[in-house]
PDB file of C-alpha atoms in Angstrom:
ATOM      1  CA  MET L   1       0.000   0.000   0.000  1.00 81.00           C
ATOM      2  CA  THR L   2       3.037   2.328  -0.014  1.00 83.00           C
ATOM      3  CA  ASP L   3       2.231   3.496  -3.549  1.00 88.00           C
ATOM      4  CA  ALA L   4      -1.529   3.713  -2.973  1.00 89.00           C
ATOM      5  CA  LYS L   5      -3.389   6.910  -3.770  1.00 94.00           C
ATOM      6  CA  PRO L   6      -4.621   8.615  -0.552  1.00 93.00           C
ATOM      7  CA  VAL L   7      -8.348   9.213  -0.028  1.00 93.00           C
ATOM      8  CA  SER L   8     -10.174  11.760   2.130  1.00 92.00           C
ATOM      9  CA  THR L   9     -12.559   9.435   4.020  1.00 93.00           C
ATOM     10  CA  PRO L  10     -12.069   5.972   5.573  1.00 93.00           C
ATOM     11  CA  ILE L  11     -15.404   4.701   4.272  1.00 90.00           C
ATOM     12  CA  TYR L  12     -18.067   5.883   1.846  1.00 82.00           C
ATOM     13  CA  LYS L  13     -21.452   6.525   3.388  1.00 76.00           C
ATOM     14  CA  SER L  14     -22.972   4.254   0.758  1.00 75.00           C
ATOM     15  CA  THR L  15     -20.461   1.418   1.269  1.00 76.00           C
ATOM     16  CA  LYS L  16     -22.301  -1.833   1.760  1.00 80.00           C
ATOM     17  CA  MET L  17     -20.599  -4.671   3.548  1.00 83.00           C
ATOM     18  CA  VAL L  18     -22.875  -7.692   3.822  1.00 83.00           C
ATOM     19  CA  LYS L  19     -22.460 -11.440   4.265  1.00 83.00           C
ATOM     20  CA  ALA L  20     -23.634 -12.005   0.683  1.00 83.00           C
ATOM     21  CA  MET L  21     -20.289 -10.515  -0.444  1.00 84.00           C
ATOM     22  CA  SER L  22     -18.418 -13.325   1.325  1.00 87.00           C
ATOM     23  CA  PRO L  23     -17.200 -16.096  -0.964  1.00 84.00           C
ATOM     24  CA  SER L  24     -19.254 -19.267  -1.100  1.00 85.00           C
ATOM     25  CA  ARG L  25     -17.417 -21.328  -3.750  1.00 87.00           C
ATOM     26  CA  LYS L  26     -14.268 -23.245  -2.836  1.00 88.00           C
ATOM     27  CA  GLY L  27     -12.100 -21.406  -5.394  1.00 86.00           C
ATOM     28  CA  GLU L  28     -13.147 -17.992  -4.112  1.00 86.00           C
ATOM     29  CA  ILE L  29     -12.565 -19.048  -0.508  1.00 85.00           C
ATOM     30  CA  LEU L  30      -9.054 -20.319  -1.317  1.00 88.00           C
ATOM     31  CA  GLU L  31      -8.274 -17.113  -3.218  1.00 87.00           C
ATOM     32  CA  MET L  32      -9.329 -14.936  -0.270  1.00 87.00           C
ATOM     33  CA  GLN L  33      -7.300 -17.073   2.166  1.00 88.00           C
ATOM     34  CA  GLU L  34      -4.169 -15.777   0.429  1.00 91.00           C
ATOM     35  CA  ILE L  35      -5.112 -12.185   1.321  1.00 93.00           C
ATOM     36  CA  PRO L  36      -3.960 -10.974   4.792  1.00 94.00           C
ATOM     37  CA  TYR L  37      -7.423  -9.671   5.727  1.00 93.00           C
ATOM     38  CA  GLN L  38      -7.344 -10.676   9.404  1.00 94.00           C
ATOM     39  CA  ASN L  39      -3.832  -9.268   9.872  1.00 95.00           C
ATOM     40  CA  ALA L  40      -4.829  -5.965   8.279  1.00 95.00           C
ATOM     41  CA  VAL L  41      -8.047  -5.661  10.309  1.00 95.00           C
ATOM     42  CA  GLY L  42      -6.196  -6.575  13.521  1.00 95.00           C
ATOM     43  CA  SER L  43      -3.579  -3.907  12.859  1.00 96.00           C
ATOM     44  CA  LEU L  44      -6.284  -1.367  12.049  1.00 96.00           C
ATOM     45  CA  MET L  45      -8.123  -2.246  15.276  1.00 95.00           C
ATOM     46  CA  TYR L  46      -4.960  -1.525  17.255  1.00 94.00           C
ATOM     47  CA  VAL L  47      -4.523   1.838  15.535  1.00 93.00           C
ATOM     48  CA  SER L  48      -8.220   2.650  15.970  1.00 93.00           C
ATOM     49  CA  ILE L  49      -8.288   1.825  19.671  1.00 90.00           C
ATOM     50  CA  GLU L  50      -5.047   3.594  20.513  1.00 88.00           C
ATOM     51  CA  THR L  51      -4.881   6.778  18.460  1.00 87.00           C
ATOM     52  CA  ARG L  52      -7.340   7.141  15.587  1.00 90.00           C
ATOM     53  CA  PRO L  53     -11.018   7.612  16.506  1.00 91.00           C
ATOM     54  CA  ASP L  54     -11.701   8.720  12.924  1.00 92.00           C
ATOM     55  CA  ILE L  55     -11.382   5.154  11.583  1.00 94.00           C
ATOM     56  CA  THR L  56     -13.196   3.374  14.417  1.00 94.00           C
ATOM     57  CA  HIS L  57     -16.526   2.919  12.639  1.00 91.00           C
ATOM     58  CA  ALA L  58     -14.989   1.731   9.375  1.00 93.00           C
ATOM     59  CA  VAL L  59     -12.792  -0.782  11.205  1.00 95.00           C
ATOM     60  CA  SER L  60     -15.756  -1.985  13.266  1.00 92.00           C
ATOM     61  CA  ARG L  61     -17.699  -2.687  10.076  1.00 90.00           C
ATOM     62  CA  ALA L  62     -14.786  -4.461   8.384  1.00 93.00           C
ATOM     63  CA  SER L  63     -13.981  -6.613  11.416  1.00 93.00           C
ATOM     64  CA  GLN L  64     -17.331  -8.396  11.216  1.00 90.00           C
ATOM     65  CA  PHE L  65     -16.186 -10.279   8.121  1.00 91.00           C
ATOM     66  CA  ALA L  66     -12.801 -11.490   9.390  1.00 90.00           C
ATOM     67  CA  ASN L  67     -13.869 -15.151   9.287  1.00 90.00           C
ATOM     68  CA  ASN L  68     -14.943 -15.126   5.643  1.00 91.00           C
ATOM     69  CA  PRO L  69     -14.027 -11.889   3.864  1.00 93.00           C
ATOM     70  CA  GLY L  70     -14.934 -11.239   0.259  1.00 91.00           C
ATOM     71  CA  ARG L  71     -13.238  -9.106  -2.356  1.00 91.00           C
ATOM     72  CA  GLN L  72     -15.491  -6.076  -1.563  1.00 91.00           C
ATOM     73  CA  HIS L  73     -14.592  -6.368   2.116  1.00 93.00           C
ATOM     74  CA  TRP L  74     -10.900  -6.336   1.194  1.00 94.00           C
ATOM     75  CA  ILE L  75     -11.435  -3.250  -0.984  1.00 93.00           C
ATOM     76  CA  ALA L  76     -13.040  -1.523   2.034  1.00 94.00           C
ATOM     77  CA  VAL L  77     -10.028  -2.411   4.232  1.00 95.00           C
ATOM     78  CA  LYS L  78      -7.634  -1.088   1.586  1.00 95.00           C
ATOM     79  CA  ARG L  79      -9.626   2.162   1.534  1.00 95.00           C
ATOM     80  CA  ILE L  80      -9.033   2.566   5.272  1.00 96.00           C
ATOM     81  CA  LEU L  81      -5.311   2.020   4.677  1.00 95.00           C
ATOM     82  CA  ARG L  82      -5.358   4.586   1.856  1.00 95.00           C
ATOM     83  CA  TYR L  83      -7.103   7.037   4.193  1.00 95.00           C
ATOM     84  CA  LEU L  84      -4.429   6.487   6.851  1.00 94.00           C
ATOM     85  CA  LYS L  85      -1.733   7.097   4.267  1.00 93.00           C
ATOM     86  CA  GLY L  86      -3.255  10.472   3.387  1.00 92.00           C
ATOM     87  CA  THR L  87      -3.820  11.492   7.001  1.00 92.00           C
ATOM     88  CA  SER L  88      -0.653  10.165   8.635  1.00 87.00           C
ATOM     89  CA  SER L  89       0.108  13.626  10.019  1.00 86.00           C
ATOM     90  CA  LEU L  90      -3.088  13.647  12.101  1.00 80.00           C
ATOM     91  CA  LYS L  91      -2.581  12.968  15.790  1.00 74.00           C
ATOM     92  CA  LEU L  92      -4.202  13.330  19.161  1.00 73.00           C
ATOM     93  CA  ARG L  93      -2.976  16.447  20.919  1.00 74.00           C
ATOM     94  CA  PHE L  94      -3.074  16.928  24.649  1.00 73.00           C
ATOM     95  CA  THR L  95      -2.339  20.528  25.556  1.00 73.00           C
ATOM     96  CA  ARG L  96      -2.728  22.613  28.663  1.00 74.00           C
ATOM     97  CA  SER L  97      -6.143  24.221  28.635  1.00 72.00           C
ATOM     98  CA  THR L  98      -8.158  26.488  30.878  1.00 72.00           C
ATOM     99  CA  ASP L  99     -11.291  24.608  29.871  1.00 73.00           C
ATOM    100  CA  ASN L 100     -10.936  21.175  31.491  1.00 74.00           C
ATOM    101  CA  SER L 101     -14.556  20.264  30.900  1.00 80.00           C
ATOM    102  CA  LEU L 102     -15.561  16.843  29.671  1.00 86.00           C
ATOM    103  CA  LYS L 103     -17.627  16.861  26.486  1.00 90.00           C
ATOM    104  CA  VAL L 104     -19.607  13.759  25.528  1.00 94.00           C
ATOM    105  CA  PHE L 105     -21.134  12.971  22.135  1.00 95.00           C
ATOM    106  CA  CYS L 106     -23.102   9.937  20.980  1.00 95.00           C
ATOM    107  CA  ASP L 107     -25.024   8.883  17.918  1.00 92.00           C
ATOM    108  CA  THR L 108     -26.629   5.860  16.329  1.00 91.00           C
ATOM    109  CA  ASP L 109     -27.759   4.807  12.900  1.00 87.00           C
ATOM    110  CA  TRP L 110     -30.986   2.900  13.034  1.00 85.00           C
ATOM    111  CA  ALA L 111     -31.041  -0.573  11.454  1.00 77.00           C
ATOM    112  CA  SER L 112     -28.071   0.125   9.198  1.00 78.00           C
ATOM    113  CA  ASP L 113     -26.698  -3.422   9.148  1.00 78.00           C
ATOM    114  CA  GLU L 114     -28.388  -5.052   6.169  1.00 79.00           C
ATOM    115  CA  ASP L 115     -27.714  -8.597   7.364  1.00 79.00           C
ATOM    116  CA  ASP L 116     -29.413  -8.434  10.768  1.00 87.00           C
ATOM    117  CA  ARG L 117     -30.896  -4.885  10.870  1.00 90.00           C
ATOM    118  CA  CYS L 118     -28.988  -4.017  14.048  1.00 89.00           C
ATOM    119  CA  SER L 119     -28.004  -0.410  14.663  1.00 92.00           C
ATOM    120  CA  TYR L 120     -24.544   0.960  15.414  1.00 89.00           C
ATOM    121  CA  THR L 121     -23.703   3.016  18.497  1.00 92.00           C
ATOM    122  CA  GLY L 122     -20.879   5.522  18.443  1.00 93.00           C
ATOM    123  CA  TYR L 123     -19.590   7.793  21.176  1.00 95.00           C
ATOM    124  CA  LEU L 124     -16.687  10.130  21.873  1.00 94.00           C
ATOM    125  CA  PHE L 125     -15.458  11.720  25.098  1.00 93.00           C
ATOM    126  CA  ALA L 126     -13.241  14.795  24.886  1.00 90.00           C
ATOM    127  CA  LEU L 127     -11.392  16.208  27.897  1.00 85.00           C
ATOM    128  CA  ALA L 128      -9.808  19.646  27.520  1.00 81.00           C
ATOM    129  CA  GLY L 129     -10.448  19.445  23.792  1.00 80.00           C
ATOM    130  CA  ALA L 130      -8.733  16.074  23.236  1.00 84.00           C
ATOM    131  CA  ALA L 131     -10.428  12.736  22.588  1.00 88.00           C
ATOM    132  CA  VAL L 132      -9.892  10.377  25.537  1.00 89.00           C
ATOM    133  CA  SER L 133     -12.418   7.601  24.865  1.00 92.00           C
ATOM    134  CA  TRP L 134     -14.359   6.519  21.783  1.00 93.00           C
ATOM    135  CA  ALA L 135     -16.148   3.508  20.334  1.00 93.00           C
ATOM    136  CA  SER L 136     -18.287   2.300  17.457  1.00 91.00           C
ATOM    137  CA  ARG L 137     -20.161  -0.941  18.108  1.00 91.00           C
ATOM    138  CA  LYS L 138     -23.058  -2.843  16.694  1.00 91.00           C
ATOM    139  CA  GLN L 139     -26.000  -3.008  19.102  1.00 92.00           C
ATOM    140  CA  PRO L 140     -26.644  -6.608  20.210  1.00 92.00           C
ATOM    141  CA  THR L 141     -30.359  -6.654  19.348  1.00 92.00           C
ATOM    142  CA  VAL L 142     -32.648  -5.092  16.760  1.00 92.00           C
ATOM    143  CA  ALA L 143     -34.205  -1.755  17.708  1.00 91.00           C
ATOM    144  CA  LEU L 144     -37.831  -1.337  16.677  1.00 91.00           C
ATOM    145  CA  SER L 145     -37.514   2.408  16.146  1.00 91.00           C
ATOM    146  CA  THR L 146     -34.928   5.131  15.800  1.00 89.00           C
ATOM    147  CA  ALA L 147     -35.894   6.362  19.288  1.00 90.00           C
ATOM    148  CA  GLU L 148     -35.149   2.931  20.755  1.00 92.00           C
ATOM    149  CA  ALA L 149     -31.777   2.841  18.971  1.00 92.00           C
ATOM    150  CA  GLU L 150     -30.970   6.312  20.377  1.00 91.00           C
ATOM    151  CA  TYR L 151     -31.915   5.207  23.917  1.00 92.00           C
ATOM    152  CA  ARG L 152     -29.615   2.203  23.608  1.00 93.00           C
ATOM    153  CA  ALA L 153     -26.787   4.444  22.401  1.00 93.00           C
ATOM    154  CA  LEU L 154     -27.395   6.797  25.311  1.00 93.00           C
ATOM    155  CA  THR L 155     -27.360   3.850  27.716  1.00 94.00           C
ATOM    156  CA  GLU L 156     -23.983   2.610  26.454  1.00 95.00           C
ATOM    157  CA  THR L 157     -22.591   6.135  26.508  1.00 95.00           C
ATOM    158  CA  SER L 158     -23.922   6.695  30.043  1.00 94.00           C
ATOM    159  CA  LYS L 159     -22.198   3.549  31.299  1.00 95.00           C
ATOM    160  CA  GLU L 160     -18.879   4.743  29.892  1.00 94.00           C
ATOM    161  CA  ALA L 161     -19.574   8.249  31.253  1.00 93.00           C
ATOM    162  CA  LEU L 162     -20.049   6.944  34.778  1.00 92.00           C
ATOM    163  CA  TRP L 163     -16.769   5.061  34.625  1.00 93.00           C
ATOM    164  CA  ILE L 164     -14.875   8.058  33.203  1.00 92.00           C
ATOM    165  CA  LYS L 165     -16.457  10.472  35.686  1.00 90.00           C
ATOM    166  CA  GLU L 166     -15.472   8.260  38.625  1.00 91.00           C
ATOM    167  CA  SER L 167     -11.914   8.011  37.293  1.00 91.00           C
ATOM    168  CA  LEU L 168     -11.655  11.780  36.830  1.00 88.00           C
ATOM    169  CA  CYS L 169     -13.062  12.362  40.322  1.00 89.00           C
ATOM    170  CA  GLU L 170     -10.386  10.087  41.789  1.00 91.00           C
ATOM    171  CA  LEU L 171      -7.754  12.127  39.944  1.00 87.00           C
ATOM    172  CA  GLY L 172      -9.263  15.380  41.233  1.00 85.00           C
ATOM    173  CA  LEU L 173     -10.178  16.627  37.752  1.00 80.00           C
ATOM    174  CA  LEU L 174     -13.960  16.499  38.315  1.00 78.00           C
ATOM    175  CA  TYR L 175     -16.279  16.699  41.265  1.00 79.00           C
ATOM    176  CA  HIS L 176     -19.039  14.179  41.913  1.00 77.00           C
ATOM    177  CA  SER L 177     -21.567  17.014  41.896  1.00 80.00           C
ATOM    178  CA  GLU L 178     -20.704  18.060  38.329  1.00 79.00           C
ATOM    179  CA  ILE L 179     -23.341  17.238  35.743  1.00 82.00           C
ATOM    180  CA  MET L 180     -22.275  15.510  32.550  1.00 84.00           C
ATOM    181  CA  ASN L 181     -24.237  16.492  29.451  1.00 89.00           C
ATOM    182  CA  ILE L 182     -24.367  13.937  26.680  1.00 91.00           C
ATOM    183  CA  LYS L 183     -24.917  15.515  23.291  1.00 92.00           C
ATOM    184  CA  CYS L 184     -26.934  13.405  20.911  1.00 89.00           C
ATOM    185  CA  ASP L 185     -29.242  14.054  17.981  1.00 81.00           C
ATOM    186  CA  ASN L 186     -32.437  12.555  19.329  1.00 66.00           C
ATOM    187  CA  LYS L 187     -35.755  14.260  18.701  1.00 59.00           C
TER     188      LYS L 187
END
């Protein structure tokens, strides 16, 4: 991928990754076994978890097909690598700030997984302007409405918020009485 052309986004909004794209014939399966899909996704997961919240959702989607990836799945993984190549200068910055507030954001996309109609939950916590915790995960069950998917996302975000708040209180950076606002796009 050293000579790959960089791209501006890790995934297209319209990118579809479904089980039907996985190979079913023996020849296709053997061909895909030669491609280092699991190694690439594992490496991307490490990068995503440690330093790059911007690729978390794309990596989460790609990781679901690690057992039987198809050619389209591999193209999606290569796009993430091309994105990283073009944005290698991006980094998390932790600087001294007068505003040490914790900002919390969450969102969900209702029934976006075409295979099982589960929604995805995403959240980000920023302390003093720097991302300190983030995730993008598929919800374990199907939500019957967008409101239900949003409530589930808020629940997951609230659990992480309680843990982070307790940790920051122990460090003396927050007080137990401080209110944490979670910004989401629910109606």
